[in-house]
XYZ file of C-alpha atoms in Angstrom:
711
model
C 0.000 0.000 0.000
C 1.115 3.577 -0.633
C 0.929 6.213 2.050
C 1.539 9.825 1.111
C 0.043 11.731 3.974
C 0.973 10.027 7.233
C 3.470 7.599 8.801
C 2.484 3.977 8.435
C 3.421 0.926 10.553
C 3.420 -2.446 8.822
C 5.446 -5.603 9.456
C 6.952 -4.060 12.597
C 8.619 -0.980 11.004
C 7.808 2.723 10.855
C 8.323 5.112 7.955
C 8.175 8.842 8.197
C 7.398 9.575 4.566
C 7.853 13.307 4.813
C 11.460 12.943 5.894
C 12.115 10.486 3.085
C 10.598 13.027 0.728
C 13.040 15.641 2.011
C 15.927 13.276 1.572
C 15.240 11.394 -1.592
C 13.519 13.861 -3.919
C 13.425 17.626 -4.445
C 11.569 19.618 -1.805
C 8.341 21.248 -2.922
C 8.809 24.980 -2.612
C 8.430 28.220 -4.473
C 9.774 29.004 -7.936
C 11.982 31.935 -8.921
C 11.139 32.504 -12.576
C 13.032 35.668 -13.491
C 15.621 38.092 -12.199
C 14.681 39.159 -8.656
C 11.607 36.967 -8.822
C 8.916 39.282 -10.189
C 8.290 41.779 -13.030
C 8.933 44.699 -10.661
C 12.412 43.353 -9.841
C 12.270 44.833 -6.359
C 15.046 42.593 -5.054
C 12.872 41.577 -2.088
C 12.142 37.856 -1.740
C 9.131 37.613 0.579
C 8.545 33.933 -0.247
C 11.579 32.671 1.643
C 10.855 31.114 5.053
C 13.824 28.817 5.719
C 16.761 31.248 5.861
C 16.126 34.021 8.378
C 17.984 36.595 10.507
C 18.104 34.091 13.376
C 19.780 31.227 11.498
C 21.643 32.794 8.581
C 24.873 32.626 10.621
C 24.668 28.833 10.209
C 24.995 28.984 6.431
C 27.598 26.514 5.213
C 29.100 25.538 1.902
C 26.882 23.051 0.068
C 28.404 22.601 -3.397
C 30.268 24.361 -6.180
C 29.558 23.626 -9.847
C 32.120 24.399 -12.539
C 30.427 25.907 -15.587
C 31.629 25.714 -19.215
C 31.861 29.521 -19.267
C 31.288 32.464 -16.938
C 27.671 33.172 -16.062
C 27.658 36.957 -15.654
C 24.205 37.228 -14.134
C 21.817 35.394 -11.856
C 20.178 31.943 -12.033
C 16.467 31.215 -12.037
C 14.832 28.291 -10.218
C 12.060 25.811 -11.016
C 10.976 23.059 -8.651
C 9.806 19.525 -9.425
C 10.784 19.274 -13.071
C 10.347 15.905 -14.752
C 13.711 14.976 -16.316
C 15.256 11.820 -17.751
C 16.820 11.120 -14.335
C 13.648 11.684 -12.337
C 11.940 14.723 -10.851
C 14.426 17.449 -9.985
C 14.558 21.017 -8.736
C 16.478 22.884 -11.445
C 18.576 26.022 -11.747
C 18.910 27.638 -15.177
C 21.850 29.864 -16.138
C 22.960 31.637 -19.315
C 26.717 31.883 -19.879
C 28.700 34.570 -21.669
C 29.526 31.973 -24.344
C 25.861 31.427 -25.156
C 25.077 28.300 -23.144
C 21.805 27.627 -21.402
C 22.446 25.237 -18.508
C 19.985 23.268 -16.411
C 21.601 22.214 -13.115
C 20.305 20.119 -10.240
C 19.540 22.768 -7.613
C 20.788 20.534 -4.765
C 24.008 19.139 -6.242
C 25.014 21.376 -9.163
C 25.009 18.413 -11.542
C 24.292 19.374 -15.155
C 20.961 17.885 -16.247
C 21.080 19.286 -19.786
C 22.692 22.100 -21.759
C 22.433 23.820 -25.122
C 24.590 26.476 -26.769
C 24.430 29.068 -29.511
C 28.088 30.194 -29.533
C 29.670 33.318 -31.015
C 31.029 31.487 -34.050
C 32.606 34.103 -36.320
C 31.029 37.019 -34.435
C 33.721 39.465 -33.253
C 33.038 42.582 -31.205
C 32.383 45.539 -33.542
C 33.198 43.227 -36.459
C 36.903 43.975 -36.049
C 39.640 41.582 -37.100
C 41.446 40.290 -34.018
C 38.737 41.491 -31.626
C 37.377 39.318 -28.841
C 34.421 37.035 -29.507
C 30.920 38.360 -28.979
C 29.322 37.506 -25.643
C 26.231 38.116 -23.526
C 25.624 39.141 -19.929
C 21.968 38.141 -20.058
C 20.154 35.720 -17.741
C 17.292 33.323 -18.558
C 13.601 33.502 -17.680
C 11.126 30.666 -17.112
C 7.725 30.805 -18.777
C 4.825 31.265 -16.310
C 3.407 27.990 -17.664
C 6.510 26.331 -16.121
C 6.988 24.312 -19.310
C 9.677 26.358 -21.072
C 12.763 28.429 -20.350
C 14.021 31.297 -22.522
C 17.676 32.169 -23.086
C 19.595 34.611 -25.292
C 21.956 33.052 -27.825
C 24.922 34.619 -29.579
C 23.118 34.324 -32.913
C 21.096 37.413 -31.913
C 18.015 35.381 -31.043
C 16.092 34.342 -27.952
C 15.561 30.589 -27.822
C 12.789 28.590 -26.177
C 13.514 25.208 -24.554
C 11.539 22.537 -22.737
C 12.526 22.729 -19.078
C 12.923 18.980 -18.565
C 15.228 17.984 -21.411
C 16.308 21.120 -23.278
C 14.424 20.304 -26.477
C 14.248 23.547 -28.456
C 10.892 24.824 -29.702
C 11.200 25.719 -33.383
C 7.604 26.702 -34.180
C 5.353 29.700 -33.505
C 8.048 32.237 -34.403
C 10.774 30.657 -32.267
C 13.626 31.339 -32.031
C 12.859 35.062 -31.973
C 15.281 37.506 -33.602
C 16.095 40.416 -31.273
C 19.039 42.015 -33.128
C 20.383 41.981 -36.676
C 23.857 43.170 -35.681
C 25.016 41.096 -32.747
C 28.622 42.179 -33.298
C 27.685 45.736 -32.215
C 24.681 45.059 -29.979
C 25.003 42.921 -26.853
C 22.143 41.134 -25.142
C 22.931 42.885 -21.888
C 20.165 42.569 -19.318
C 18.392 39.511 -17.958
C 15.326 38.373 -19.845
C 12.138 39.227 -17.978
C 8.403 38.993 -18.439
C 5.150 40.531 -17.281
C 1.476 39.722 -17.724
C -1.027 42.445 -18.576
C -4.624 41.953 -19.612
C -4.170 38.189 -19.706
C -1.224 38.351 -22.133
C 2.361 37.672 -21.109
C 5.241 39.533 -22.762
C 8.923 38.603 -22.717
C 11.358 41.544 -22.708
C 14.809 41.560 -24.305
C 17.088 44.615 -24.177
C 20.245 45.474 -26.103
C 23.176 47.759 -25.501
C 26.744 47.932 -26.770
C 30.001 46.320 -25.794
C 32.485 48.057 -23.461
C 34.237 50.946 -25.170
C 31.119 52.521 -26.679
C 32.053 51.676 -30.256
C 29.972 50.602 -33.207
C 26.548 51.226 -34.647
C 23.977 50.459 -31.968
C 20.875 52.341 -30.870
C 19.684 50.518 -27.761
C 16.282 48.907 -27.978
C 13.772 46.711 -26.215
C 11.976 43.848 -27.944
C 8.654 42.796 -26.406
C 7.555 39.303 -27.480
C 3.923 38.262 -27.105
C 4.213 34.732 -25.709
C 0.713 33.759 -26.782
C 1.335 34.161 -30.523
C 5.056 34.921 -30.985
C 4.540 38.410 -32.395
C 6.885 41.169 -31.275
C 7.249 44.929 -31.076
C 10.515 46.905 -31.066
C 11.133 50.268 -29.444
C 14.421 52.010 -30.257
C 15.815 54.528 -27.800
C 17.348 56.345 -30.791
C 15.107 56.923 -33.806
C 12.089 55.795 -31.825
C 9.843 56.643 -34.760
C 11.104 53.460 -36.416
C 9.739 50.359 -34.669
C 12.103 47.931 -36.397
C 15.332 46.031 -35.910
C 17.975 48.194 -37.565
C 20.708 46.857 -39.831
C 24.338 47.917 -40.022
C 25.100 51.209 -41.807
C 24.980 51.565 -44.762
C 21.673 49.824 -45.193
C 18.010 50.102 -44.495
C 16.316 50.352 -42.151
C 18.822 52.214 -40.002
C 19.154 55.185 -37.664
C 21.628 57.306 -39.575
C 23.768 59.608 -37.435
C 22.396 58.493 -34.068
C 24.362 55.728 -32.384
C 25.428 54.277 -29.048
C 22.343 54.731 -26.980
C 21.800 51.604 -24.898
C 19.439 49.780 -22.541
C 21.782 47.720 -20.394
C 20.811 48.022 -16.716
C 21.014 44.884 -14.579
C 17.277 44.273 -14.394
C 16.497 45.724 -17.814
C 12.753 46.314 -18.045
C 10.634 47.042 -14.956
C 6.869 46.456 -15.031
C 4.549 48.355 -12.697
C 1.094 46.833 -12.263
C -0.328 50.062 -10.800
C 0.324 52.140 -13.933
C 0.274 49.036 -16.182
C 3.394 50.298 -17.951
C 6.945 49.114 -18.445
C 9.861 51.385 -17.562
C 13.522 51.391 -18.544
C 16.519 53.725 -18.501
C 19.008 54.503 -21.251
C 22.670 55.372 -21.151
C 24.636 57.395 -23.689
C 23.312 58.560 -27.036
C 21.664 61.715 -28.240
C 18.678 63.322 -26.564
C 16.385 65.623 -28.525
C 12.999 64.769 -27.066
C 12.684 68.350 -25.742
C 13.002 69.568 -29.321
C 10.373 67.227 -30.709
C 12.885 64.609 -31.813
C 12.980 60.832 -31.379
C 16.254 60.253 -29.514
C 16.076 59.372 -25.812
C 19.632 59.066 -24.527
C 20.172 59.271 -20.734
C 16.462 59.109 -19.980
C 13.870 57.039 -18.151
C 10.815 56.340 -20.278
C 7.605 54.316 -20.167
C 5.862 52.133 -22.748
C 2.774 49.992 -22.968
C 3.309 46.398 -21.800
C 3.423 45.241 -25.443
C 6.456 47.474 -26.059
C 4.650 50.218 -27.943
C 4.739 53.941 -27.298
C 2.588 56.672 -28.797
C 3.161 58.501 -32.090
C 6.715 57.190 -32.361
C 7.624 58.375 -28.866
C 7.462 56.924 -25.360
C 4.300 57.358 -23.333
C 6.246 59.494 -20.866
C 9.869 60.331 -20.071
C 12.239 61.781 -17.495
C 15.548 63.342 -18.550
C 17.957 65.089 -16.132
C 18.687 68.740 -16.805
C 22.387 67.910 -17.230
C 21.789 65.263 -19.917
C 24.400 66.822 -22.219
C 27.070 66.549 -19.513
C 26.078 62.956 -18.738
C 26.547 62.116 -22.421
C 29.844 63.943 -22.916
C 31.419 62.504 -19.731
C 30.072 58.931 -20.166
C 28.047 59.073 -16.939
C 25.179 56.922 -18.116
C 21.890 57.484 -16.344
C 20.936 54.010 -17.547
C 23.683 52.171 -15.689
C 20.832 51.074 -13.425
C 17.055 50.790 -13.747
C 14.189 52.459 -11.869
C 13.455 50.852 -8.488
C 9.821 51.122 -7.392
C 9.344 52.188 -3.760
C 6.137 51.640 -1.775
C 5.257 55.075 -0.424
C 2.198 55.258 1.855
C 1.007 58.847 2.081
C 2.225 59.756 -1.410
C -0.403 60.272 -4.108
C 1.795 59.195 -7.017
C 3.813 56.081 -7.798
C 7.358 56.482 -6.541
C 10.617 55.154 -8.012
C 14.287 55.975 -7.592
C 16.786 56.235 -10.447
C 20.542 56.321 -9.983
C 23.407 56.300 -12.486
C 27.115 56.622 -13.111
C 27.081 60.191 -11.783
C 26.560 58.948 -8.205
C 23.143 60.588 -7.756
C 19.776 59.330 -6.555
C 16.648 60.796 -8.149
C 13.126 60.288 -6.852
C 10.620 60.360 -9.716
C 6.871 59.825 -10.065
C 6.063 56.968 -12.435
C 2.613 58.484 -13.041
C 4.206 61.700 -14.345
C 7.924 61.160 -14.860
C 8.928 64.794 -15.311
C 6.033 66.298 -13.345
C 5.128 68.222 -16.503
C 2.829 65.771 -18.295
C 4.072 63.713 -21.219
C 7.398 62.881 -22.873
C 10.063 65.353 -23.947
C 10.340 67.439 -20.780
C 13.597 67.973 -18.893
C 14.164 67.695 -15.117
C 11.224 67.494 -12.689
C 12.599 64.979 -10.188
C 11.079 65.068 -6.690
C 14.428 64.726 -4.884
C 18.069 64.721 -6.009
C 20.737 63.534 -3.533
C 24.196 61.996 -3.608
C 24.769 58.263 -3.242
C 25.727 57.957 0.469
C 28.999 56.122 -0.134
C 29.729 58.083 -3.301
C 30.711 56.740 -6.683
C 28.871 55.485 -9.751
C 26.130 52.864 -9.479
C 26.159 50.013 -11.994
C 24.041 47.583 -10.008
C 20.382 46.917 -9.403
C 18.788 48.707 -6.466
C 16.751 46.752 -3.923
C 13.603 47.952 -2.141
C 12.295 46.467 1.105
C 9.396 47.084 3.476
C 10.406 46.419 7.070
C 7.652 44.233 8.565
C 8.449 45.563 12.042
C 7.238 49.104 11.310
C 6.118 49.092 7.619
C 8.899 51.527 6.703
C 10.292 51.493 3.147
C 14.023 51.076 2.586
C 16.371 51.296 -0.403
C 19.714 49.470 -0.680
C 22.470 50.036 -3.210
C 25.959 48.611 -3.613
C 28.850 49.825 -5.750
C 32.632 50.009 -5.816
C 32.652 52.201 -2.700
C 30.488 49.949 -0.505
C 26.853 49.393 0.324
C 24.307 51.675 1.978
C 20.762 51.642 3.308
C 18.357 54.567 2.999
C 14.935 55.048 4.539
C 11.946 56.668 2.876
C 9.694 59.138 4.624
C 6.657 61.026 3.339
C 6.016 64.367 5.041
C 3.082 66.487 3.964
C 2.680 64.265 0.919
C 6.284 64.855 -0.169
C 8.608 61.809 -0.179
C 12.327 61.883 0.576
C 15.164 59.424 1.140
C 17.624 59.733 4.021
C 20.783 57.604 4.502
C 20.720 55.339 7.589
C 23.999 53.385 7.324
C 26.826 52.488 4.973
C 29.843 50.172 4.883
C 32.989 50.259 2.791
C 32.942 46.733 1.352
C 32.396 47.086 -2.385
C 29.918 44.835 -4.098
C 27.155 44.412 -6.596
C 23.351 44.103 -6.772
C 21.887 43.343 -3.314
C 18.983 41.031 -2.529
C 16.707 40.873 0.516
C 15.235 37.475 1.387
C 13.098 37.000 4.498
C 14.514 40.201 6.041
C 18.180 39.354 5.418
C 20.250 41.517 3.052
C 22.695 39.592 0.818
C 25.300 40.901 -1.580
C 28.505 39.702 -3.200
C 31.800 41.398 -3.946
C 35.365 40.443 -4.829
C 35.957 37.002 -3.242
C 33.129 37.282 -0.720
C 29.426 36.986 -0.153
C 27.820 38.590 2.924
C 24.546 38.687 4.806
C 23.624 41.878 6.682
C 20.955 43.204 8.996
C 19.058 45.534 6.623
C 18.257 48.089 9.344
C 21.804 48.532 10.634
C 24.189 47.101 8.047
C 25.675 44.849 10.740
C 27.182 41.676 9.372
C 25.273 38.465 10.121
C 27.397 36.064 8.046
C 30.223 36.057 5.505
C 32.160 33.593 3.386
C 35.474 34.539 1.798
C 36.690 31.068 0.842
C 34.579 29.900 -2.105
C 33.528 32.858 -4.263
C 35.753 34.221 -7.028
C 35.862 37.688 -8.547
C 32.536 39.415 -9.111
C 31.333 41.474 -12.061
C 27.554 41.658 -12.504
C 26.723 38.447 -10.654
C 24.175 38.828 -7.880
C 22.874 36.434 -5.219
C 19.700 34.396 -5.458
C 17.929 32.668 -2.550
C 15.383 29.916 -3.104
C 13.945 27.433 -0.622
C 16.700 27.771 1.959
C 19.683 27.775 -0.415
C 21.847 30.781 -1.315
C 23.373 30.756 -4.832
C 26.033 32.987 -6.398
C 27.944 32.771 -9.680
C 31.389 34.308 -10.144
C 34.019 35.246 -12.721
C 35.824 31.936 -12.205
C 33.027 30.050 -14.016
C 31.607 28.734 -10.757
C 28.163 28.544 -9.261
C 28.427 28.214 -5.486
C 25.624 27.193 -3.132
C 25.237 27.551 0.640
C 22.607 26.010 2.886
C 21.864 25.645 6.548
C 23.649 23.066 8.668
C 20.504 21.369 9.937
C 20.468 19.032 12.911
C 19.092 15.531 12.652
C 16.606 14.878 15.398
C 14.442 11.947 16.373
C 10.829 11.699 15.268
C 9.534 11.985 18.824
C 10.465 14.948 21.058
C 12.478 12.719 23.389
C 14.222 9.377 23.270
C 13.735 7.098 26.243
C 15.936 4.146 27.175
C 15.453 1.382 24.633
C 14.619 -2.156 25.678
C 17.698 -4.159 26.452
C 19.966 -1.252 25.625
C 19.385 -1.649 21.888
C 20.894 0.857 19.539
C 19.002 3.356 17.392
C 19.804 3.770 13.711
C 19.374 7.069 11.863
C 19.725 8.050 8.248
C 20.360 11.313 6.452
C 21.447 12.500 3.018
C 23.156 15.509 1.519
C 26.326 15.308 3.625
C 29.848 15.850 2.465
C 32.080 12.768 2.362
C 34.381 12.733 5.351
C 31.745 14.015 7.756
C 31.704 12.812 11.352
C 28.669 12.284 13.531
C 28.146 13.128 17.172
C 25.087 12.399 19.305
C 24.692 15.015 21.967
C 27.743 14.761 24.226
C 28.302 11.033 23.720
C 31.229 9.528 21.898
C 31.021 9.153 18.135
C 29.028 6.102 17.086
C 29.656 3.914 14.085
C 29.205 5.725 10.784
C 28.941 4.343 7.268
C 28.419 6.106 3.954
C 25.801 4.419 1.821
C 26.739 6.618 -1.134
C 28.959 9.634 -1.736
C 26.693 12.004 0.181
C 24.491 9.709 2.265
C 25.359 8.616 5.777
C 23.904 6.024 8.137
C 24.804 6.194 11.800
C 24.074 4.017 14.808
C 23.651 5.766 18.146
C 24.660 3.944 21.324
C 22.031 3.350 24.039
C 21.097 6.601 25.713
C 19.144 7.957 28.629
C 15.761 9.597 28.419
C 15.637 13.197 27.287
C 16.020 15.143 24.050
C 18.908 14.075 21.844
C 20.026 15.900 18.693
C 22.430 14.831 16.001
C 24.799 17.218 14.232
C 26.890 16.308 11.221
C 30.093 18.246 10.820
C 32.954 18.152 8.410
C 36.529 17.855 9.712
C 36.745 21.641 9.927
C 33.723 21.857 12.183
C 31.204 23.613 9.898
C 27.728 22.158 9.635
C 27.207 20.670 6.195
C 23.953 18.682 5.808
C 21.502 19.811 3.173
C 18.370 18.102 4.462
C 16.768 16.734 7.590
C 16.888 13.087 8.551
C 14.572 10.709 10.374
C 14.535 7.642 12.572
C 13.088 4.237 11.914
C 12.792 1.087 13.987
C 12.796 -2.696 14.096
C 15.545 -3.531 11.681
C 14.459 -1.862 8.427
C 17.525 -0.179 6.951
C 17.274 2.309 4.086
C 19.602 2.203 1.071
C 19.765 4.988 -1.496
C 19.834 4.298 -5.219
C 20.711 6.462 -8.164
C 17.237 7.533 -9.336
C 16.029 4.913 -11.785
C 12.843 4.703 -13.843
C 10.808 1.553 -13.193
C 7.513 2.526 -14.868
C 6.823 4.778 -17.854
C 3.575 4.151 -19.681
C 4.338 6.774 -22.362
C 6.183 4.124 -24.399
C 3.643 1.384 -25.172
C 6.256 -0.792 -26.863
C 8.773 -0.430 -24.051
C 9.456 -2.679 -21.066
C 8.231 -0.275 -18.397
C 4.513 -0.781 -18.433
C 2.705 0.909 -21.337
C 0.094 1.805 -22.486
C -1.623 4.657 -20.589
C -3.844 3.866 -17.630
C -7.506 3.835 -18.563
C -10.225 5.312 -16.378
C -11.474 3.056 -13.587
C -8.891 0.313 -14.137
C -6.128 -1.344 -12.104
C -2.689 -2.365 -13.362
C -0.053 -4.384 -11.524
C 3.655 -3.552 -11.749
C 6.513 -5.708 -10.473
C 9.005 -3.391 -8.782
C 11.135 -5.700 -6.652
C 14.173 -6.789 -8.630
C 14.075 -3.695 -10.852
C 16.789 -0.999 -10.817
C 18.871 -2.870 -8.254
C 16.024 -3.327 -5.774
C 16.542 -6.735 -4.136
C 13.682 -9.220 -4.119
C 13.850 -9.168 -0.312
C 13.152 -5.406 -0.105
C 10.468 -4.491 2.426
C 9.617 -1.185 0.811
C 10.559 1.458 -1.729
C 10.910 5.227 -1.772
C 9.680 6.424 -5.169
C 8.675 9.546 -7.021
C 5.330 9.201 -8.792
C 4.475 11.441 -11.747
C 1.313 11.683 -13.826
C 1.268 13.469 -17.164
C -1.010 13.948 -20.187
C -4.296 13.192 -18.359
C -7.245 13.614 -20.697
C -9.601 14.246 -17.776
C -9.393 15.138 -14.120
C -8.842 12.247 -11.749
C -6.438 10.538 -9.363
C -3.995 7.652 -9.218
C -3.588 5.479 -6.156
C -0.808 2.922 -5.663
C -1.459 0.056 -3.253
C -0.720 -3.612 -2.593
C -2.448 -6.754 -1.491
C -6.034 -5.880 -2.336
C -8.159 -5.201 -5.366
C -9.713 -2.246 -3.580
C -7.672 0.959 -3.306
C -7.166 2.532 0.105
C -8.851 5.750 1.104
C -5.732 7.877 0.576
C -4.922 8.962 -2.993
C -1.319 9.024 -4.145
C -1.854 11.852 -6.604
C -4.758 13.837 -8.026
C -4.670 16.046 -11.101
C -6.604 18.169 -13.570
C -6.931 17.543 -17.299
C -3.670 18.253 -19.103
C -1.720 18.708 -15.857
C 1.665 17.180 -14.998
C 2.072 16.517 -11.264
C 4.497 14.617 -9.054
C 4.565 13.340 -5.470
C 6.739 11.105 -3.346
C 5.436 7.848 -1.920
C 6.601 4.981 0.258
C 5.584 1.630 -1.248
C 5.108 -1.320 1.103
C 6.526 -4.513 -0.459
C 6.278 -6.618 2.706
C 3.757 -9.042 1.205
C 5.215 -9.318 -2.279
C 6.988 -7.371 -4.984
C 3.948 -6.193 -6.967
C 2.288 -2.787 -6.685
C -1.130 -1.990 -8.137
C -1.930 1.360 -9.744
C -5.581 2.376 -9.882
C -6.781 5.148 -12.193
C -9.821 6.679 -10.493
C -11.337 8.952 -13.111
C -14.606 8.659 -14.990
C -13.222 8.955 -18.517
C -10.038 9.207 -20.533
C -6.506 8.067 -19.761
C -3.386 9.193 -17.908
C 0.320 8.391 -18.302
C 2.148 7.109 -15.201
C 5.862 7.410 -14.394
C 7.542 5.898 -11.316
C 11.192 6.562 -10.374
C 12.741 4.598 -7.512
C 15.397 6.316 -5.399
C 15.867 3.938 -2.466
C 14.675 0.810 -0.711
C 14.175 -0.593 2.805
C 15.545 -3.979 3.841
């Protein structure tokens, strides 16, 4: 019989299925689908509940993956993806060399990869120049079925999340530049949904050195039909992809405007507009022209403006100086700030000139419409001084509902607090430190940021350090941290992705352990540990320890007195290293991990794994003992169960020893839905398991992956 909701005792042994689920398969959690998690790109992760100010000091190295090229951005995260090796939590990264990588989020193992390399593309089309590259990051479709990544062929590509199969229909891949040697896919891909339609945003700027014929543009791709709109920050009256001069269409005489900020396009649901900032290039909007260098402007969510211009714009009064001195306003993007008591919609814009500008997204210049100069609400210096080339992060302190802004640059990191007095908002510095770094992130009220050879966690209200690691992270450029489901990730310039997680203690199922009959020993199991770990039980001497696999440990505790007992796993250096909780079990049933192995897959009717699809209201028996290295004497299995392609809503229940299914369903689903769940299968009365399809019509495909057994 399968049990998926409660511990079950059978044949004298106890399973705690939830702990097995933690250990053997990916943990259900939240997804992180684009840079900073949402279309606003606030840099505030309010979904995180595992890492917190009280335990972040226990962060410990988990793994480090070596990538085929530098990933100069931030990963995105998708949980419970069906892959060829079972259901996995996946990280997706884009590399400078044009790879899209899917990595196991708990080990860093590459699940699949694709690449559109530079080929013959050289920067600015110069002989002997370096190869073209990208600093973009991927985005995951809200349907959770596809991931998008920029390739060095000047196109955005669409891949299936589970196996990397590229979608080549419906307009894909989508061209986003016709001159990739001059225009770089700079910012992370991002998306927003407006009026029921989702748009993917791709921005382009130039390569370092400000050479070549590029205008800076955003491409908005309608994900429902593959159509796209282009808005050029120079020659905005031409909504096309320009070609290299001489040629047509082109923007003759107006070059080197760029949209290259770290979060690219920002969507605001209140105004239902997208916003972006430009750096360099001509500005003549105040003279009725169509060039928008060193400006913030807004567009409709589909990427269109009005009459060949943006919907609205903000341009500093000193735009000519910003252009002539290369102090790009668009070195960062607008950061939206919650502002109770303010009648508008507040954002802050920084830039290479080391200034902070408060602007109203409902009226960017305060003068109504595009083409006006100045009009910011507040203009102050960056507290630590220096140019800002990173994303800004906004946070609302749950303790007092105050709004904060955080920014990091080559001079350090600072925190500012927003106040609104008499309806007028203003920012005031609260603290700053001198450790240089890049784009900060707040997750569950902890402030993270990375710099040269370090990653730190700070108290956002004081700047006090809560945790730091200086041993694993390489040099930093535009990489920024990402937190998802209790794990901190950071890429670096050494082609690494490094992960940190909490050193969790293994504890018994019950609150206390009493003396066991006859002084018998208690066996515990846990996974996710580094080889070479040692085990201690409270203050007692180390018990026997054996590694079942490279990162799985089984330990036997000596007899102990009544009272609470905890188990910590430590590496030889003393830092806590486990990635997941463990559990206890009794009466001689030992657990053995297996490399995830598929034992049932009804999608292949001619194959050996149990096709065809399950029909409504029917039972099917599968022999699992003896498969995938499971011994015939196994008492039970830990498996991951997946249903896919159901033609109607229903449920599947796995059970044993009876023609009638138990009252607890293994998995329910809607028509067309793919779902997965973990289950413990009892094999104590034989090696066969029955699957029952409890729906009134149609069929469903069933997949079972085994990842361990009890004996």
